[in-house]
Amino acid sequence: MTSRLIVFLVLLFNIAFSQNPLPLIPKPKELVQKEGDFVLNKGTLILIGNSGSNTEIKLFNQFLKSAYGFELKTTNNSKSPLNTIQIQVENPKDNQSGEYELKVLNSQIQIFSKGNIGLFYAFQTLEQMLPIGKTAELKIPCIEIKDEPKYVWRGMHLDVGRHFFPKEFIKKYIDYLAMYKMNTFHWHLTEDQGWRIEIKKYPKLTEVGAWRKGSMVGHYNDQKFDDKKYGGFYTQEEIKEIVAYAKERHITVVPEIEMPGHSQAALAAYPELSCTGGPFEVAMQWGVLDDVYCPKEATFEFLENVLTEVLDLFPSEYIHIGGDESPKTRWKNCAPCQALIKKEGLKDEHELQSYFIRRIEKFLNSKGRQIIGWDEILEGGLAPNAAVMSWRGTEGGIAAAKQKHKVVMTPGSHCYFDHYQGEPKNEPVAIGGYTTVEKVYSFEPTSKELTEEEAKYILGAQGNVWTEYMNTPEHVEYMIMPRMAALAEVAWGTSDVSKYQDFQNRLIQHFSVYEAKGINYSKALFEVTSKVSPSDKEQGVVFLLKSTKDGIHFTTDGTNPTAVSKKYEEPLLVSQSQTIKAAYFEDGKQKSAVIEQPFFITKSTGKKISLENQPHGNYGIGGSFTLVDGMRGNMEKYGRDWIGFWGKDMEATIDLGKKQDVSKVTVDVLTSEGSWIYYPKYVEVLVSTDGKMFRSVKRVAVEEIIQQKGMASMTFDKQKAKYIKVIAPNAGKIPEGKPGAGSDCWLFVDEIMVE
Ligand code: ACM
Ligand code: ZN
């Protein structure tokens, strides 16, 4: 063959594979696909070399049995290597490395692994390569794989405090982690709304603390409740069963026992551990509550006793001690707390929290364990050996790594699976946010801000599943699938955002697996997504639509799109107010829900805008342009079109391009106390013709904004202006008695419309 022909054939081969990549998630580190297949059948023998453990083989056989109705026999020596799966485990006692090699040849499958984890992962890969459902032949394509994970913490969290999920579902959840080679299950066991772990020494924790009189219905903002008794807990026997089940799948269960905040259920059972003495009820309302453990000796004795039982149940190196969202309100007004601050020479209540965590760390370290806590444990100084779980962005994690502390990255922006994953209108009620599969996939756990040495402290990444708005196992499945698949590849270390399309092609093939297993997954991936960008024309913005495939149809007259509506071919220039509705169609059939985007085109739309302070990374991806993109933030669901400032003021300057008459400016702002979002103190408009000298023309006070439900509408005498400045000062600190009291307020702003 001439070399040109070889190149051509190789290309052809590659194209064939790139069109239908093997549905492997996470993608292996090295993978070479070969010609031909191995055919697995009842006669295939598993040939065990020196494998010390049969658990991995048992689990593979369980899979075969449930998927295809047969199991494979094992043997120590076979007359012939034909039709065998040959296993070589280098060191069966090695329980650290997930390294493995998998060779699928026409006549034999070979697995080499460092330890039993690698063997387990090789079988997971094999399972993903087998056909879904019963087929005439179980063909596995020939391939050579060399694989190992990049990060040691590939986690999923589950909050069982807000809603309780039975043991059977917890096992399913662990199966999902195993399927994607994740290795850490962070089990959030205690909350204001329920204590879920049996502690023999303190029976009231579950007799009282596991039950609440009712729950919130609908969104927090609606403040509605039912009066149904709700609760549940896991017995120690059940917990042992779960931990053992996870262990077989090489998953570590990290329990979280929250302190000092999020502890109202415990205080309802033992009010003497609080500052005020109570009485308390197990909370019905979501959010952040003021009553937290008082750092007195009785509290430490209680927590040490609780943790002693926890340590007996969970062999994990790390114990999660919470540490997040713990208001200092009660401590400020508590004589023993203030006396302790004096006695220990602490500066303030933040240092008192730090003292609290350090004492618990000392206790756990003395038992040979390490603590991990949410990034608030940085405030007032980190405990000497603590690991940090960075959730309010990646900043806390970066700071901790620079201080040589281990870090798990779980920023709200990419790793919170309680956020919306599609157009909020088409989704079940969620807390807020907007985190698509693609967004999750784009996450990079190791920030570029870290040196190579500092980067070693990044243990990995984790998806968090807070369940205020998920009260059934099916709903949890819907929120995690398929986003956890994207995160699994990120944490395995083989994600590549520039090849998102390749990931998506593999993922869509997994949807059939979900269907075969009866997993309730989200199809939001097929939804048309949109992006708006500045236009180079004088007026308006450019609206870009995207779906998984070509086939978007849209309307601009308010009617719902059909297969014969105009086909989307290129980005749309939107230069007048209108509503665009779009959906994805295949073979004349509608395949996605309709997305709907109203545009409000005014004199400021698409114009140059600059901000004095930058918005927070979690709520500011679109940057300043968000304020003039023609799309007003959805008032109910603050997921998308807003930018958020944490503790900072908003000051925006818009360049209208030329001098013109203006007489009205409208600004949208948001309030949501449960999410710490407050209206600004006021909103003020200033105008200028040269961009230097600004004149104030109107100001609206917060009272009026409240009356207008978040719309700051400012009409004034006609002015000549080329520049418009809008100032909206942050409300400052969250007032006493509100969720998050004492913390900085968030300020959420959207469209600035100039007429
Ligand atoms: C958290 O989401 N409060 C850690
Ligand atoms: Zn106190």
PDB file of N, CA, C and O in Angstrom, residues 86-90 98-103 105 108-115 118-119 122 145-147:
ATOM      1  N   GLN A  86      -8.769 -12.952  30.830  1.00  0.00           N
ATOM      2  CA  GLN A  86      -7.613 -13.280  31.656  1.00  0.00           C
ATOM      3  C   GLN A  86      -7.278 -12.108  32.574  1.00  0.00           C
ATOM      4  O   GLN A  86      -7.105 -10.977  32.124  1.00  0.00           O
ATOM      5  N   ILE A  87      -7.188 -12.401  33.858  1.00  0.00           N
ATOM      6  CA  ILE A  87      -6.989 -11.330  34.841  1.00  0.00           C
ATOM      7  C   ILE A  87      -5.627 -11.433  35.511  1.00  0.00           C
ATOM      8  O   ILE A  87      -5.247 -12.512  35.984  1.00  0.00           O
ATOM      9  N   GLN A  88      -4.903 -10.362  35.550  1.00  0.00           N
ATOM     10  CA  GLN A  88      -3.647 -10.291  36.291  1.00  0.00           C
ATOM     11  C   GLN A  88      -3.702  -9.072  37.204  1.00  0.00           C
ATOM     12  O   GLN A  88      -3.755  -7.948  36.728  1.00  0.00           O
ATOM     13  N   VAL A  89      -3.712  -9.309  38.498  1.00  0.00           N
ATOM     14  CA  VAL A  89      -3.671  -8.186  39.437  1.00  0.00           C
ATOM     15  C   VAL A  89      -2.281  -8.164  40.056  1.00  0.00           C
ATOM     16  O   VAL A  89      -1.862  -9.138  40.674  1.00  0.00           O
ATOM     17  N   GLU A  90      -1.581  -7.073  39.850  1.00  0.00           N
ATOM     18  CA  GLU A  90      -0.193  -7.014  40.281  1.00  0.00           C
ATOM     19  C   GLU A  90      -0.076  -7.190  41.793  1.00  0.00           C
ATOM     20  O   GLU A  90       0.708  -7.979  42.274  1.00  0.00           O
ATOM     21  N   GLY A  98      -6.058   3.099  40.959  1.00  0.00           N
ATOM     22  CA  GLY A  98      -7.127   2.645  40.076  1.00  0.00           C
ATOM     23  C   GLY A  98      -6.615   2.310  38.686  1.00  0.00           C
ATOM     24  O   GLY A  98      -7.398   2.188  37.739  1.00  0.00           O
ATOM     25  N   GLU A  99      -5.297   2.156  38.579  1.00  0.00           N
ATOM     26  CA  GLU A  99      -4.675   1.946  37.279  1.00  0.00           C
ATOM     27  C   GLU A  99      -5.032   0.581  36.690  1.00  0.00           C
ATOM     28  O   GLU A  99      -5.017  -0.426  37.408  1.00  0.00           O
ATOM     29  N   TYR A 100      -5.335   0.531  35.399  1.00  0.00           N
ATOM     30  CA  TYR A 100      -5.591  -0.755  34.757  1.00  0.00           C
ATOM     31  C   TYR A 100      -5.294  -0.672  33.267  1.00  0.00           C
ATOM     32  O   TYR A 100      -5.217   0.413  32.681  1.00  0.00           O
ATOM     33  N   GLU A 101      -5.085  -1.869  32.685  1.00  0.00           N
ATOM     34  CA  GLU A 101      -4.988  -1.976  31.231  1.00  0.00           C
ATOM     35  C   GLU A 101      -6.017  -2.991  30.785  1.00  0.00           C
ATOM     36  O   GLU A 101      -6.200  -4.024  31.432  1.00  0.00           O
ATOM     37  N   LEU A 102      -6.675  -2.676  29.705  1.00  0.00           N
ATOM     38  CA  LEU A 102      -7.697  -3.584  29.191  1.00  0.00           C
ATOM     39  C   LEU A 102      -7.427  -3.789  27.712  1.00  0.00           C
ATOM     40  O   LEU A 102      -7.367  -2.825  26.945  1.00  0.00           O
ATOM     41  N   LYS A 103      -7.204  -5.063  27.354  1.00  0.00           N
ATOM     42  CA  LYS A 103      -7.004  -5.367  25.937  1.00  0.00           C
ATOM     43  C   LYS A 103      -8.114  -6.302  25.501  1.00  0.00           C
ATOM     44  O   LYS A 103      -8.262  -7.401  26.050  1.00  0.00           O
ATOM     45  N   LEU A 105      -9.035  -8.516  22.537  1.00  0.00           N
ATOM     46  CA  LEU A 105      -8.559  -9.115  21.289  1.00  0.00           C
ATOM     47  C   LEU A 105      -9.705  -9.944  20.714  1.00  0.00           C
ATOM     48  O   LEU A 105     -10.712 -10.166  21.392  1.00  0.00           O
ATOM     49  N   GLN A 108      -9.644 -13.167  23.017  1.00  0.00           N
ATOM     50  CA  GLN A 108      -9.403 -13.112  24.459  1.00  0.00           C
ATOM     51  C   GLN A 108      -9.479 -11.669  24.957  1.00  0.00           C
ATOM     52  O   GLN A 108      -9.149 -10.740  24.223  1.00  0.00           O
ATOM     53  N   ILE A 109      -9.882 -11.541  26.202  1.00  0.00           N
ATOM     54  CA  ILE A 109      -9.802 -10.225  26.855  1.00  0.00           C
ATOM     55  C   ILE A 109      -8.738 -10.321  27.938  1.00  0.00           C
ATOM     56  O   ILE A 109      -8.700 -11.304  28.689  1.00  0.00           O
ATOM     57  N   GLN A 110      -7.862  -9.323  27.995  1.00  0.00           N
ATOM     58  CA  GLN A 110      -6.817  -9.326  29.021  1.00  0.00           C
ATOM     59  C   GLN A 110      -6.964  -8.094  29.906  1.00  0.00           C
ATOM     60  O   GLN A 110      -7.110  -6.983  29.405  1.00  0.00           O
ATOM     61  N   ILE A 111      -6.929  -8.346  31.201  1.00  0.00           N
ATOM     62  CA  ILE A 111      -6.967  -7.227  32.150  1.00  0.00           C
ATOM     63  C   ILE A 111      -5.717  -7.295  33.019  1.00  0.00           C
ATOM     64  O   ILE A 111      -5.439  -8.335  33.624  1.00  0.00           O
ATOM     65  N   PHE A 112      -4.973  -6.208  33.031  1.00  0.00           N
ATOM     66  CA  PHE A 112      -3.843  -6.085  33.957  1.00  0.00           C
ATOM     67  C   PHE A 112      -4.176  -4.912  34.864  1.00  0.00           C
ATOM     68  O   PHE A 112      -4.544  -3.848  34.373  1.00  0.00           O
ATOM     69  N   SER A 113      -4.026  -5.117  36.170  1.00  0.00           N
ATOM     70  CA  SER A 113      -4.277  -3.958  37.024  1.00  0.00           C
ATOM     71  C   SER A 113      -3.291  -3.937  38.167  1.00  0.00           C
ATOM     72  O   SER A 113      -2.748  -4.969  38.559  1.00  0.00           O
ATOM     73  N   LYS A 114      -3.098  -2.727  38.701  1.00  0.00           N
ATOM     74  CA  LYS A 114      -2.203  -2.551  39.851  1.00  0.00           C
ATOM     75  C   LYS A 114      -2.797  -3.228  41.078  1.00  0.00           C
ATOM     76  O   LYS A 114      -2.141  -3.957  41.779  1.00  0.00           O
ATOM     77  N   GLY A 115      -4.089  -2.936  41.326  1.00  0.00           N
ATOM     78  CA  GLY A 115      -4.755  -3.506  42.496  1.00  0.00           C
ATOM     79  C   GLY A 115      -6.188  -3.868  42.139  1.00  0.00           C
ATOM     80  O   GLY A 115      -6.569  -3.830  40.965  1.00  0.00           O
ATOM     81  N   GLY A 118      -8.334  -1.189  40.252  1.00  0.00           N
ATOM     82  CA  GLY A 118      -8.126  -1.168  38.804  1.00  0.00           C
ATOM     83  C   GLY A 118      -8.925  -2.273  38.123  1.00  0.00           C
ATOM     84  O   GLY A 118      -9.512  -2.075  37.060  1.00  0.00           O
ATOM     85  N   LEU A 119      -8.968  -3.444  38.772  1.00  0.00           N
ATOM     86  CA  LEU A 119      -9.745  -4.554  38.210  1.00  0.00           C
ATOM     87  C   LEU A 119     -11.227  -4.177  38.137  1.00  0.00           C
ATOM     88  O   LEU A 119     -11.908  -4.404  37.131  1.00  0.00           O
ATOM     89  N   ALA A 122     -11.723  -1.796  35.317  1.00  0.00           N
ATOM     90  CA  ALA A 122     -11.653  -2.479  34.019  1.00  0.00           C
ATOM     91  C   ALA A 122     -13.000  -3.126  33.704  1.00  0.00           C
ATOM     92  O   ALA A 122     -13.500  -3.052  32.570  1.00  0.00           O
ATOM     93  N   ILE A 145      -6.743  -0.270  26.061  1.00  0.00           N
ATOM     94  CA  ILE A 145      -6.942   0.869  26.964  1.00  0.00           C
ATOM     95  C   ILE A 145      -5.891   0.852  28.056  1.00  0.00           C
ATOM     96  O   ILE A 145      -5.602  -0.207  28.628  1.00  0.00           O
ATOM     97  N   LYS A 146      -5.311   2.020  28.319  1.00  0.00           N
ATOM     98  CA  LYS A 146      -4.475   2.214  29.512  1.00  0.00           C
ATOM     99  C   LYS A 146      -5.106   3.363  30.262  1.00  0.00           C
ATOM    100  O   LYS A 146      -5.274   4.447  29.695  1.00  0.00           O
ATOM    101  N   ASP A 147      -5.428   3.134  31.510  1.00  0.00           N
ATOM    102  CA  ASP A 147      -6.274   4.117  32.168  1.00  0.00           C
ATOM    103  C   ASP A 147      -5.920   4.263  33.640  1.00  0.00           C
ATOM    104  O   ASP A 147      -5.525   3.292  34.290  1.00  0.00           O
TER     105      ASP A 147
END
